Amino acid sequence: MADKKILGFIGTGVMGRSMAGHLLDAGYEVHVYNRTKEKAEALIEKGAIWENSPAEIARKCGVVFTIVGYPKDVEETYLGKDGLVANAQEGALLVDMTTSSPSLARKIYAAGKKRGLGILDAPVTGGDKGAREATLTILAGGDEEDFKAAMPYFEKMGRTIKLMGKAGDGQNAKLGNQIVIAGTMTGMCEAMAFAKSCGLDVKEFIEAIGGGAAATWSLSNYGPRILKGDFEPGFFVKHYIKDMKLAEEAADEMELDLPALTLTRELYEELAEDGFGDKGTQSLYCLYDPQEE
């Protein structure tokens, strides 16, 4: 049977590096894999054990967490011949924390259950800051038994941790979160551009409206970064475009029209075409104030 004190972590980028680090700091044995090994070097120096493939992680670890780029990466990592489902130990728990497709999450769940595995989709929100500070919101979908088994590890990475429903519902909740962010990011950037054009002190403006009904996480966290000209990623533009497309696809399946989401996605695609795909989502401001590029 799988030893749930031996953990695997696949995907050690901006978010995963900090999340895996918290598990290491808690005293767990953590095995790591990333397509680019250099992105895992800091974790290896802290004591993580490098593995050369997802299959190797699956064979050695009782609980495996993944946070990779796109649904195609999730599908390959879980359902490929050398993936987690085919190679996992009996009774292992596999937890995908990537923002991905609800239908793919259900597909992975079904494949995992056929092999007697615990499967959760548990995407996160809170950005690089939340990952560093272990204050992420974790939105899980799957069986309650598996959710309870994952809770001790989730508590090392996040603060608000919710079982949202059956397999795929963690992804549905995360896509809903991304729809909210579509409005707050465009509103924040347009308001800051408006304030600057009016000749207001934008720093004072952010502090003033941040204490009222306009207060948002994006305003308090990204507003100061924009003022400093800091457009480095806490969350990549290219990944947010992916999330918005996933939300649109899910909405289409329900025959639900989301015009504000579509407009925001088009604005971000314009931004990506201007070379900002690998920058942070706060760089949307550069569409309104090009001199900030």
PDB file of N, CA and C in Angstrom, residues 176-278:
ATOM      1  N   GLY A 176     -15.013  29.944 -12.069  1.00  0.00           N
ATOM      2  CA  GLY A 176     -15.860  31.031 -11.592  1.00  0.00           C
ATOM      3  C   GLY A 176     -15.040  32.143 -10.965  1.00  0.00           C
ATOM      4  N   ASN A 177     -14.017  31.758 -10.223  1.00  0.00           N
ATOM      5  CA  ASN A 177     -13.094  32.737  -9.636  1.00  0.00           C
ATOM      6  C   ASN A 177     -12.426  33.574 -10.720  1.00  0.00           C
ATOM      7  N   GLN A 178     -12.015  32.924 -11.794  1.00  0.00           N
ATOM      8  CA  GLN A 178     -11.341  33.640 -12.879  1.00  0.00           C
ATOM      9  C   GLN A 178     -12.280  34.589 -13.611  1.00  0.00           C
ATOM     10  N   ILE A 179     -13.558  34.267 -13.618  1.00  0.00           N
ATOM     11  CA  ILE A 179     -14.542  35.170 -14.216  1.00  0.00           C
ATOM     12  C   ILE A 179     -14.646  36.446 -13.384  1.00  0.00           C
ATOM     13  N   VAL A 180     -14.655  36.299 -12.055  1.00  0.00           N
ATOM     14  CA  VAL A 180     -14.678  37.480 -11.177  1.00  0.00           C
ATOM     15  C   VAL A 180     -13.448  38.349 -11.424  1.00  0.00           C
ATOM     16  N   ILE A 181     -12.284  37.704 -11.528  1.00  0.00           N
ATOM     17  CA  ILE A 181     -11.030  38.441 -11.725  1.00  0.00           C
ATOM     18  C   ILE A 181     -11.031  39.206 -13.046  1.00  0.00           C
ATOM     19  N   ALA A 182     -11.716  38.660 -14.053  1.00  0.00           N
ATOM     20  CA  ALA A 182     -11.796  39.360 -15.341  1.00  0.00           C
ATOM     21  C   ALA A 182     -12.352  40.760 -15.151  1.00  0.00           C
ATOM     22  N   GLY A 183     -13.389  40.873 -14.326  1.00  0.00           N
ATOM     23  CA  GLY A 183     -13.974  42.183 -14.073  1.00  0.00           C
ATOM     24  C   GLY A 183     -13.105  43.064 -13.205  1.00  0.00           C
ATOM     25  N   THR A 184     -12.493  42.473 -12.173  1.00  0.00           N
ATOM     26  CA  THR A 184     -11.706  43.302 -11.259  1.00  0.00           C
ATOM     27  C   THR A 184     -10.426  43.806 -11.913  1.00  0.00           C
ATOM     28  N   MET A 185      -9.798  43.007 -12.771  1.00  0.00           N
ATOM     29  CA  MET A 185      -8.557  43.451 -13.414  1.00  0.00           C
ATOM     30  C   MET A 185      -8.818  44.574 -14.406  1.00  0.00           C
ATOM     31  N   THR A 186      -9.848  44.429 -15.223  1.00  0.00           N
ATOM     32  CA  THR A 186     -10.141  45.498 -16.185  1.00  0.00           C
ATOM     33  C   THR A 186     -10.582  46.757 -15.449  1.00  0.00           C
ATOM     34  N   GLY A 187     -11.408  46.586 -14.426  1.00  0.00           N
ATOM     35  CA  GLY A 187     -11.866  47.752 -13.661  1.00  0.00           C
ATOM     36  C   GLY A 187     -10.720  48.471 -12.991  1.00  0.00           C
ATOM     37  N   MET A 188      -9.807  47.716 -12.378  1.00  0.00           N
ATOM     38  CA  MET A 188      -8.661  48.322 -11.696  1.00  0.00           C
ATOM     39  C   MET A 188      -7.783  49.097 -12.675  1.00  0.00           C
ATOM     40  N   CYS A 189      -7.442  48.464 -13.796  1.00  0.00           N
ATOM     41  CA  CYS A 189      -6.531  49.111 -14.746  1.00  0.00           C
ATOM     42  C   CYS A 189      -7.173  50.361 -15.364  1.00  0.00           C
ATOM     43  N   GLU A 190      -8.449  50.279 -15.691  1.00  0.00           N
ATOM     44  CA  GLU A 190      -9.123  51.442 -16.266  1.00  0.00           C
ATOM     45  C   GLU A 190      -9.236  52.563 -15.237  1.00  0.00           C
ATOM     46  N   ALA A 191      -9.507  52.213 -13.988  1.00  0.00           N
ATOM     47  CA  ALA A 191      -9.616  53.244 -12.946  1.00  0.00           C
ATOM     48  C   ALA A 191      -8.279  53.924 -12.697  1.00  0.00           C
ATOM     49  N   MET A 192      -7.190  53.140 -12.681  1.00  0.00           N
ATOM     50  CA  MET A 192      -5.867  53.729 -12.474  1.00  0.00           C
ATOM     51  C   MET A 192      -5.480  54.636 -13.637  1.00  0.00           C
ATOM     52  N   ALA A 193      -5.802  54.201 -14.866  1.00  0.00           N
ATOM     53  CA  ALA A 193      -5.507  55.038 -16.030  1.00  0.00           C
ATOM     54  C   ALA A 193      -6.336  56.326 -15.975  1.00  0.00           C
ATOM     55  N   PHE A 194      -7.586  56.190 -15.548  1.00  0.00           N
ATOM     56  CA  PHE A 194      -8.467  57.356 -15.417  1.00  0.00           C
ATOM     57  C   PHE A 194      -7.923  58.319 -14.364  1.00  0.00           C
ATOM     58  N   ALA A 195      -7.530  57.782 -13.204  1.00  0.00           N
ATOM     59  CA  ALA A 195      -7.008  58.630 -12.131  1.00  0.00           C
ATOM     60  C   ALA A 195      -5.749  59.370 -12.567  1.00  0.00           C
ATOM     61  N   LYS A 196      -4.867  58.657 -13.264  1.00  0.00           N
ATOM     62  CA  LYS A 196      -3.639  59.296 -13.734  1.00  0.00           C
ATOM     63  C   LYS A 196      -3.948  60.403 -14.730  1.00  0.00           C
ATOM     64  N   SER A 197      -4.891  60.150 -15.653  1.00  0.00           N
ATOM     65  CA  SER A 197      -5.258  61.147 -16.664  1.00  0.00           C
ATOM     66  C   SER A 197      -5.890  62.382 -16.040  1.00  0.00           C
ATOM     67  N   CYS A 198      -6.569  62.192 -14.898  1.00  0.00           N
ATOM     68  CA  CYS A 198      -7.175  63.321 -14.178  1.00  0.00           C
ATOM     69  C   CYS A 198      -6.144  64.136 -13.413  1.00  0.00           C
ATOM     70  N   GLY A 199      -4.948  63.602 -13.278  1.00  0.00           N
ATOM     71  CA  GLY A 199      -3.921  64.284 -12.512  1.00  0.00           C
ATOM     72  C   GLY A 199      -3.936  63.952 -11.027  1.00  0.00           C
ATOM     73  N   LEU A 200      -4.689  62.899 -10.647  1.00  0.00           N
ATOM     74  CA  LEU A 200      -4.706  62.488  -9.242  1.00  0.00           C
ATOM     75  C   LEU A 200      -3.391  61.809  -8.868  1.00  0.00           C
ATOM     76  N   ASP A 201      -3.064  61.828  -7.588  1.00  0.00           N
ATOM     77  CA  ASP A 201      -1.971  61.019  -7.064  1.00  0.00           C
ATOM     78  C   ASP A 201      -2.501  59.580  -7.026  1.00  0.00           C
ATOM     79  N   VAL A 202      -2.002  58.730  -7.902  1.00  0.00           N
ATOM     80  CA  VAL A 202      -2.593  57.394  -8.059  1.00  0.00           C
ATOM     81  C   VAL A 202      -2.370  56.537  -6.818  1.00  0.00           C
ATOM     82  N   LYS A 203      -1.245  56.731  -6.137  1.00  0.00           N
ATOM     83  CA  LYS A 203      -0.998  55.984  -4.900  1.00  0.00           C
ATOM     84  C   LYS A 203      -2.055  56.345  -3.852  1.00  0.00           C
ATOM     85  N   GLU A 204      -2.317  57.632  -3.697  1.00  0.00           N
ATOM     86  CA  GLU A 204      -3.334  58.071  -2.751  1.00  0.00           C
ATOM     87  C   GLU A 204      -4.719  57.581  -3.182  1.00  0.00           C
ATOM     88  N   PHE A 205      -4.945  57.583  -4.477  1.00  0.00           N
ATOM     89  CA  PHE A 205      -6.226  57.117  -5.023  1.00  0.00           C
ATOM     90  C   PHE A 205      -6.465  55.657  -4.656  1.00  0.00           C
ATOM     91  N   ILE A 206      -5.439  54.810  -4.850  1.00  0.00           N
ATOM     92  CA  ILE A 206      -5.574  53.387  -4.518  1.00  0.00           C
ATOM     93  C   ILE A 206      -5.870  53.200  -3.039  1.00  0.00           C
ATOM     94  N   GLU A 207      -5.153  53.941  -2.191  1.00  0.00           N
ATOM     95  CA  GLU A 207      -5.374  53.819  -0.746  1.00  0.00           C
ATOM     96  C   GLU A 207      -6.777  54.277  -0.361  1.00  0.00           C
ATOM     97  N   ALA A 208      -7.253  55.313  -1.021  1.00  0.00           N
ATOM     98  CA  ALA A 208      -8.564  55.856  -0.678  1.00  0.00           C
ATOM     99  C   ALA A 208      -9.690  54.899  -1.070  1.00  0.00           C
ATOM    100  N   ILE A 209      -9.702  54.448  -2.316  1.00  0.00           N
ATOM    101  CA  ILE A 209     -10.809  53.589  -2.741  1.00  0.00           C
ATOM    102  C   ILE A 209     -10.660  52.173  -2.204  1.00  0.00           C
ATOM    103  N   GLY A 210      -9.434  51.810  -1.787  1.00  0.00           N
ATOM    104  CA  GLY A 210      -9.214  50.481  -1.215  1.00  0.00           C
ATOM    105  C   GLY A 210      -9.854  50.298   0.138  1.00  0.00           C
ATOM    106  N   GLY A 211     -10.378  51.357   0.706  1.00  0.00           N
ATOM    107  CA  GLY A 211     -11.055  51.264   1.989  1.00  0.00           C
ATOM    108  C   GLY A 211     -12.564  51.259   1.862  1.00  0.00           C
ATOM    109  N   GLY A 212     -13.067  51.234   0.640  1.00  0.00           N
ATOM    110  CA  GLY A 212     -14.513  51.281   0.430  1.00  0.00           C
ATOM    111  C   GLY A 212     -15.010  50.135  -0.423  1.00  0.00           C
ATOM    112  N   ALA A 213     -16.117  50.375  -1.108  1.00  0.00           N
ATOM    113  CA  ALA A 213     -16.774  49.323  -1.883  1.00  0.00           C
ATOM    114  C   ALA A 213     -15.940  48.850  -3.072  1.00  0.00           C
ATOM    115  N   ALA A 214     -14.960  49.659  -3.488  1.00  0.00           N
ATOM    116  CA  ALA A 214     -14.113  49.279  -4.615  1.00  0.00           C
ATOM    117  C   ALA A 214     -12.936  48.398  -4.205  1.00  0.00           C
ATOM    118  N   ALA A 215     -12.822  48.096  -2.916  1.00  0.00           N
ATOM    119  CA  ALA A 215     -11.702  47.279  -2.444  1.00  0.00           C
ATOM    120  C   ALA A 215     -11.721  45.902  -3.094  1.00  0.00           C
ATOM    121  N   THR A 216     -10.576  45.500  -3.636  1.00  0.00           N
ATOM    122  CA  THR A 216     -10.427  44.164  -4.202  1.00  0.00           C
ATOM    123  C   THR A 216      -9.011  43.666  -3.925  1.00  0.00           C
ATOM    124  N   TRP A 217      -8.834  42.353  -3.985  1.00  0.00           N
ATOM    125  CA  TRP A 217      -7.507  41.759  -3.841  1.00  0.00           C
ATOM    126  C   TRP A 217      -6.587  42.292  -4.941  1.00  0.00           C
ATOM    127  N   SER A 218      -7.114  42.388  -6.153  1.00  0.00           N
ATOM    128  CA  SER A 218      -6.290  42.854  -7.277  1.00  0.00           C
ATOM    129  C   SER A 218      -5.803  44.280  -7.050  1.00  0.00           C
ATOM    130  N   LEU A 219      -6.671  45.141  -6.565  1.00  0.00           N
ATOM    131  CA  LEU A 219      -6.294  46.533  -6.333  1.00  0.00           C
ATOM    132  C   LEU A 219      -5.192  46.636  -5.277  1.00  0.00           C
ATOM    133  N   SER A 220      -5.349  45.927  -4.164  1.00  0.00           N
ATOM    134  CA  SER A 220      -4.379  46.068  -3.066  1.00  0.00           C
ATOM    135  C   SER A 220      -3.063  45.367  -3.359  1.00  0.00           C
ATOM    136  N   ASN A 221      -3.085  44.307  -4.174  1.00  0.00           N
ATOM    137  CA  ASN A 221      -1.862  43.565  -4.456  1.00  0.00           C
ATOM    138  C   ASN A 221      -1.190  43.966  -5.762  1.00  0.00           C
ATOM    139  N   TYR A 222      -1.984  44.214  -6.794  1.00  0.00           N
ATOM    140  CA  TYR A 222      -1.405  44.538  -8.091  1.00  0.00           C
ATOM    141  C   TYR A 222      -1.264  46.038  -8.323  1.00  0.00           C
ATOM    142  N   GLY A 223      -2.145  46.840  -7.690  1.00  0.00           N
ATOM    143  CA  GLY A 223      -2.031  48.287  -7.863  1.00  0.00           C
ATOM    144  C   GLY A 223      -0.648  48.807  -7.513  1.00  0.00           C
ATOM    145  N   PRO A 224      -0.102  48.469  -6.331  1.00  0.00           N
ATOM    146  CA  PRO A 224       1.248  48.942  -5.992  1.00  0.00           C
ATOM    147  C   PRO A 224       2.328  48.428  -6.941  1.00  0.00           C
ATOM    148  N   ARG A 225       2.164  47.224  -7.453  1.00  0.00           N
ATOM    149  CA  ARG A 225       3.151  46.703  -8.419  1.00  0.00           C
ATOM    150  C   ARG A 225       3.143  47.542  -9.695  1.00  0.00           C
ATOM    151  N   ILE A 226       1.940  47.889 -10.136  1.00  0.00           N
ATOM    152  CA  ILE A 226       1.833  48.703 -11.351  1.00  0.00           C
ATOM    153  C   ILE A 226       2.516  50.058 -11.141  1.00  0.00           C
ATOM    154  N   LEU A 227       2.305  50.673  -9.984  1.00  0.00           N
ATOM    155  CA  LEU A 227       2.924  51.973  -9.695  1.00  0.00           C
ATOM    156  C   LEU A 227       4.447  51.895  -9.721  1.00  0.00           C
ATOM    157  N   LYS A 228       4.990  50.733  -9.361  1.00  0.00           N
ATOM    158  CA  LYS A 228       6.446  50.550  -9.367  1.00  0.00           C
ATOM    159  C   LYS A 228       6.972  50.130 -10.740  1.00  0.00           C
ATOM    160  N   GLY A 229       6.061  49.934 -11.702  1.00  0.00           N
ATOM    161  CA  GLY A 229       6.471  49.436 -13.009  1.00  0.00           C
ATOM    162  C   GLY A 229       6.870  47.971 -12.965  1.00  0.00           C
ATOM    163  N   ASP A 230       6.336  47.234 -11.983  1.00  0.00           N
ATOM    164  CA  ASP A 230       6.657  45.817 -11.808  1.00  0.00           C
ATOM    165  C   ASP A 230       5.583  44.987 -12.497  1.00  0.00           C
ATOM    166  N   PHE A 231       5.937  44.418 -13.642  1.00  0.00           N
ATOM    167  CA  PHE A 231       4.995  43.598 -14.401  1.00  0.00           C
ATOM    168  C   PHE A 231       5.443  42.142 -14.476  1.00  0.00           C
ATOM    169  N   GLU A 232       6.315  41.765 -13.550  1.00  0.00           N
ATOM    170  CA  GLU A 232       6.768  40.374 -13.513  1.00  0.00           C
ATOM    171  C   GLU A 232       5.637  39.481 -13.007  1.00  0.00           C
ATOM    172  N   PRO A 233       5.664  38.217 -13.395  1.00  0.00           N
ATOM    173  CA  PRO A 233       4.497  37.369 -13.143  1.00  0.00           C
ATOM    174  C   PRO A 233       4.367  36.867 -11.712  1.00  0.00           C
ATOM    175  N   GLY A 234       3.189  37.129 -11.144  1.00  0.00           N
ATOM    176  CA  GLY A 234       2.711  36.331 -10.045  1.00  0.00           C
ATOM    177  C   GLY A 234       1.805  35.282 -10.659  1.00  0.00           C
ATOM    178  N   PHE A 235       1.199  35.683 -11.780  1.00  0.00           N
ATOM    179  CA  PHE A 235       0.375  34.797 -12.589  1.00  0.00           C
ATOM    180  C   PHE A 235       0.534  35.243 -14.036  1.00  0.00           C
ATOM    181  N   PHE A 236       0.919  34.332 -14.904  1.00  0.00           N
ATOM    182  CA  PHE A 236       1.250  34.666 -16.296  1.00  0.00           C
ATOM    183  C   PHE A 236       0.014  35.075 -17.098  1.00  0.00           C
ATOM    184  N   VAL A 237       0.190  36.079 -17.962  1.00  0.00           N
ATOM    185  CA  VAL A 237      -0.848  36.457 -18.910  1.00  0.00           C
ATOM    186  C   VAL A 237      -1.279  35.252 -19.741  1.00  0.00           C
ATOM    187  N   LYS A 238      -0.325  34.480 -20.248  1.00  0.00           N
ATOM    188  CA  LYS A 238      -0.652  33.340 -21.118  1.00  0.00           C
ATOM    189  C   LYS A 238      -1.497  32.301 -20.388  1.00  0.00           C
ATOM    190  N   HIS A 239      -1.257  32.128 -19.098  1.00  0.00           N
ATOM    191  CA  HIS A 239      -2.042  31.160 -18.334  1.00  0.00           C
ATOM    192  C   HIS A 239      -3.439  31.702 -18.020  1.00  0.00           C
ATOM    193  N   TYR A 240      -3.541  33.010 -17.840  1.00  0.00           N
ATOM    194  CA  TYR A 240      -4.874  33.570 -17.601  1.00  0.00           C
ATOM    195  C   TYR A 240      -5.732  33.481 -18.858  1.00  0.00           C
ATOM    196  N   ILE A 241      -5.134  33.698 -20.007  1.00  0.00           N
ATOM    197  CA  ILE A 241      -5.874  33.523 -21.261  1.00  0.00           C
ATOM    198  C   ILE A 241      -6.394  32.098 -21.361  1.00  0.00           C
ATOM    199  N   LYS A 242      -5.554  31.124 -20.999  1.00  0.00           N
ATOM    200  CA  LYS A 242      -5.973  29.718 -20.989  1.00  0.00           C
ATOM    201  C   LYS A 242      -7.175  29.521 -20.078  1.00  0.00           C
ATOM    202  N   ASP A 243      -7.121  30.103 -18.878  1.00  0.00           N
ATOM    203  CA  ASP A 243      -8.215  29.949 -17.914  1.00  0.00           C
ATOM    204  C   ASP A 243      -9.509  30.548 -18.444  1.00  0.00           C
ATOM    205  N   MET A 244      -9.415  31.737 -19.044  1.00  0.00           N
ATOM    206  CA  MET A 244     -10.623  32.373 -19.563  1.00  0.00           C
ATOM    207  C   MET A 244     -11.234  31.561 -20.699  1.00  0.00           C
ATOM    208  N   LYS A 245     -10.398  30.978 -21.541  1.00  0.00           N
ATOM    209  CA  LYS A 245     -10.923  30.125 -22.617  1.00  0.00           C
ATOM    210  C   LYS A 245     -11.624  28.895 -22.046  1.00  0.00           C
ATOM    211  N   LEU A 246     -11.039  28.318 -20.995  1.00  0.00           N
ATOM    212  CA  LEU A 246     -11.682  27.170 -20.345  1.00  0.00           C
ATOM    213  C   LEU A 246     -13.043  27.560 -19.784  1.00  0.00           C
ATOM    214  N   ALA A 247     -13.116  28.742 -19.172  1.00  0.00           N
ATOM    215  CA  ALA A 247     -14.389  29.211 -18.618  1.00  0.00           C
ATOM    216  C   ALA A 247     -15.411  29.442 -19.728  1.00  0.00           C
ATOM    217  N   GLU A 248     -14.963  30.006 -20.852  1.00  0.00           N
ATOM    218  CA  GLU A 248     -15.872  30.220 -21.978  1.00  0.00           C
ATOM    219  C   GLU A 248     -16.375  28.893 -22.537  1.00  0.00           C
ATOM    220  N   GLU A 249     -15.478  27.907 -22.635  1.00  0.00           N
ATOM    221  CA  GLU A 249     -15.880  26.590 -23.139  1.00  0.00           C
ATOM    222  C   GLU A 249     -16.914  25.943 -22.226  1.00  0.00           C
ATOM    223  N   ALA A 250     -16.680  26.046 -20.912  1.00  0.00           N
ATOM    224  CA  ALA A 250     -17.637  25.482 -19.962  1.00  0.00           C
ATOM    225  C   ALA A 250     -18.976  26.213 -20.038  1.00  0.00           C
ATOM    226  N   ALA A 251     -18.928  27.532 -20.186  1.00  0.00           N
ATOM    227  CA  ALA A 251     -20.158  28.317 -20.304  1.00  0.00           C
ATOM    228  C   ALA A 251     -20.913  27.956 -21.577  1.00  0.00           C
ATOM    229  N   ASP A 252     -20.186  27.747 -22.665  1.00  0.00           N
ATOM    230  CA  ASP A 252     -20.816  27.366 -23.934  1.00  0.00           C
ATOM    231  C   ASP A 252     -21.578  26.056 -23.793  1.00  0.00           C
ATOM    232  N   GLU A 253     -21.002  25.117 -23.036  1.00  0.00           N
ATOM    233  CA  GLU A 253     -21.670  23.824 -22.829  1.00  0.00           C
ATOM    234  C   GLU A 253     -22.997  24.003 -22.105  1.00  0.00           C
ATOM    235  N   MET A 254     -23.088  25.050 -21.290  1.00  0.00           N
ATOM    236  CA  MET A 254     -24.331  25.336 -20.549  1.00  0.00           C
ATOM    237  C   MET A 254     -25.203  26.361 -21.264  1.00  0.00           C
ATOM    238  N   GLU A 255     -24.783  26.777 -22.455  1.00  0.00           N
ATOM    239  CA  GLU A 255     -25.485  27.789 -23.244  1.00  0.00           C
ATOM    240  C   GLU A 255     -25.622  29.092 -22.463  1.00  0.00           C
ATOM    241  N   LEU A 256     -24.519  29.449 -21.804  1.00  0.00           N
ATOM    242  CA  LEU A 256     -24.472  30.671 -21.002  1.00  0.00           C
ATOM    243  C   LEU A 256     -23.539  31.674 -21.668  1.00  0.00           C
ATOM    244  N   ASP A 257     -24.036  32.871 -21.920  1.00  0.00           N
ATOM    245  CA  ASP A 257     -23.244  33.920 -22.571  1.00  0.00           C
ATOM    246  C   ASP A 257     -22.583  34.798 -21.521  1.00  0.00           C
ATOM    247  N   LEU A 258     -21.267  34.981 -21.638  1.00  0.00           N
ATOM    248  CA  LEU A 258     -20.502  35.786 -20.677  1.00  0.00           C
ATOM    249  C   LEU A 258     -19.726  36.865 -21.441  1.00  0.00           C
ATOM    250  N   PRO A 259     -20.392  37.930 -21.879  1.00  0.00           N
ATOM    251  CA  PRO A 259     -19.742  38.920 -22.742  1.00  0.00           C
ATOM    252  C   PRO A 259     -18.591  39.669 -22.081  1.00  0.00           C
ATOM    253  N   ALA A 260     -18.675  39.956 -20.782  1.00  0.00           N
ATOM    254  CA  ALA A 260     -17.585  40.675 -20.117  1.00  0.00           C
ATOM    255  C   ALA A 260     -16.322  39.811 -20.077  1.00  0.00           C
ATOM    256  N   LEU A 261     -16.503  38.520 -19.837  1.00  0.00           N
ATOM    257  CA  LEU A 261     -15.362  37.602 -19.842  1.00  0.00           C
ATOM    258  C   LEU A 261     -14.720  37.562 -21.219  1.00  0.00           C
ATOM    259  N   THR A 262     -15.539  37.484 -22.254  1.00  0.00           N
ATOM    260  CA  THR A 262     -15.012  37.425 -23.618  1.00  0.00           C
ATOM    261  C   THR A 262     -14.237  38.691 -23.958  1.00  0.00           C
ATOM    262  N   LEU A 263     -14.754  39.845 -23.584  1.00  0.00           N
ATOM    263  CA  LEU A 263     -14.056  41.103 -23.846  1.00  0.00           C
ATOM    264  C   LEU A 263     -12.711  41.130 -23.117  1.00  0.00           C
ATOM    265  N   THR A 264     -12.689  40.691 -21.877  1.00  0.00           N
ATOM    266  CA  THR A 264     -11.433  40.675 -21.115  1.00  0.00           C
ATOM    267  C   THR A 264     -10.422  39.740 -21.769  1.00  0.00           C
ATOM    268  N   ARG A 265     -10.883  38.583 -22.189  1.00  0.00           N
ATOM    269  CA  ARG A 265      -9.973  37.640 -22.856  1.00  0.00           C
ATOM    270  C   ARG A 265      -9.397  38.260 -24.130  1.00  0.00           C
ATOM    271  N   GLU A 266     -10.203  38.974 -24.870  1.00  0.00           N
ATOM    272  CA  GLU A 266      -9.721  39.621 -26.096  1.00  0.00           C
ATOM    273  C   GLU A 266      -8.676  40.690 -25.774  1.00  0.00           C
ATOM    274  N   LEU A 267      -8.888  41.440 -24.678  1.00  0.00           N
ATOM    275  CA  LEU A 267      -7.900  42.444 -24.264  1.00  0.00           C
ATOM    276  C   LEU A 267      -6.572  41.784 -23.890  1.00  0.00           C
ATOM    277  N   TYR A 268      -6.641  40.679 -23.168  1.00  0.00           N
ATOM    278  CA  TYR A 268      -5.408  39.981 -22.789  1.00  0.00           C
ATOM    279  C   TYR A 268      -4.722  39.355 -23.996  1.00  0.00           C
ATOM    280  N   GLU A 269      -5.491  38.894 -24.956  1.00  0.00           N
ATOM    281  CA  GLU A 269      -4.870  38.360 -26.175  1.00  0.00           C
ATOM    282  C   GLU A 269      -4.152  39.472 -26.938  1.00  0.00           C
ATOM    283  N   GLU A 270      -4.733  40.676 -26.953  1.00  0.00           N
ATOM    284  CA  GLU A 270      -4.060  41.830 -27.554  1.00  0.00           C
ATOM    285  C   GLU A 270      -2.747  42.105 -26.828  1.00  0.00           C
ATOM    286  N   LEU A 271      -2.793  42.020 -25.511  1.00  0.00           N
ATOM    287  CA  LEU A 271      -1.592  42.226 -24.694  1.00  0.00           C
ATOM    288  C   LEU A 271      -0.524  41.181 -25.011  1.00  0.00           C
ATOM    289  N   ALA A 272      -0.946  39.924 -25.136  1.00  0.00           N
ATOM    290  CA  ALA A 272       0.002  38.849 -25.449  1.00  0.00           C
ATOM    291  C   ALA A 272       0.629  39.054 -26.821  1.00  0.00           C
ATOM    292  N   GLU A 273      -0.157  39.526 -27.777  1.00  0.00           N
ATOM    293  CA  GLU A 273       0.363  39.799 -29.118  1.00  0.00           C
ATOM    294  C   GLU A 273       1.405  40.909 -29.093  1.00  0.00           C
ATOM    295  N   ASP A 274       1.326  41.772 -28.080  1.00  0.00           N
ATOM    296  CA  ASP A 274       2.317  42.849 -27.923  1.00  0.00           C
ATOM    297  C   ASP A 274       3.561  42.384 -27.158  1.00  0.00           C
ATOM    298  N   GLY A 275       3.626  41.079 -26.854  1.00  0.00           N
ATOM    299  CA  GLY A 275       4.823  40.527 -26.234  1.00  0.00           C
ATOM    300  C   GLY A 275       4.765  40.351 -24.734  1.00  0.00           C
ATOM    301  N   PHE A 276       3.546  40.406 -24.146  1.00  0.00           N
ATOM    302  CA  PHE A 276       3.406  40.331 -22.691  1.00  0.00           C
ATOM    303  C   PHE A 276       2.942  38.963 -22.197  1.00  0.00           C
ATOM    304  N   GLY A 277       2.987  37.949 -23.025  1.00  0.00           N
ATOM    305  CA  GLY A 277       2.469  36.647 -22.627  1.00  0.00           C
ATOM    306  C   GLY A 277       3.130  36.065 -21.398  1.00  0.00           C
ATOM    307  N   ASP A 278       4.419  36.350 -21.209  1.00  0.00           N
ATOM    308  CA  ASP A 278       5.157  35.826 -20.063  1.00  0.00           C
ATOM    309  C   ASP A 278       5.258  36.839 -18.924  1.00  0.00           C
TER     310      ASP A 278
END
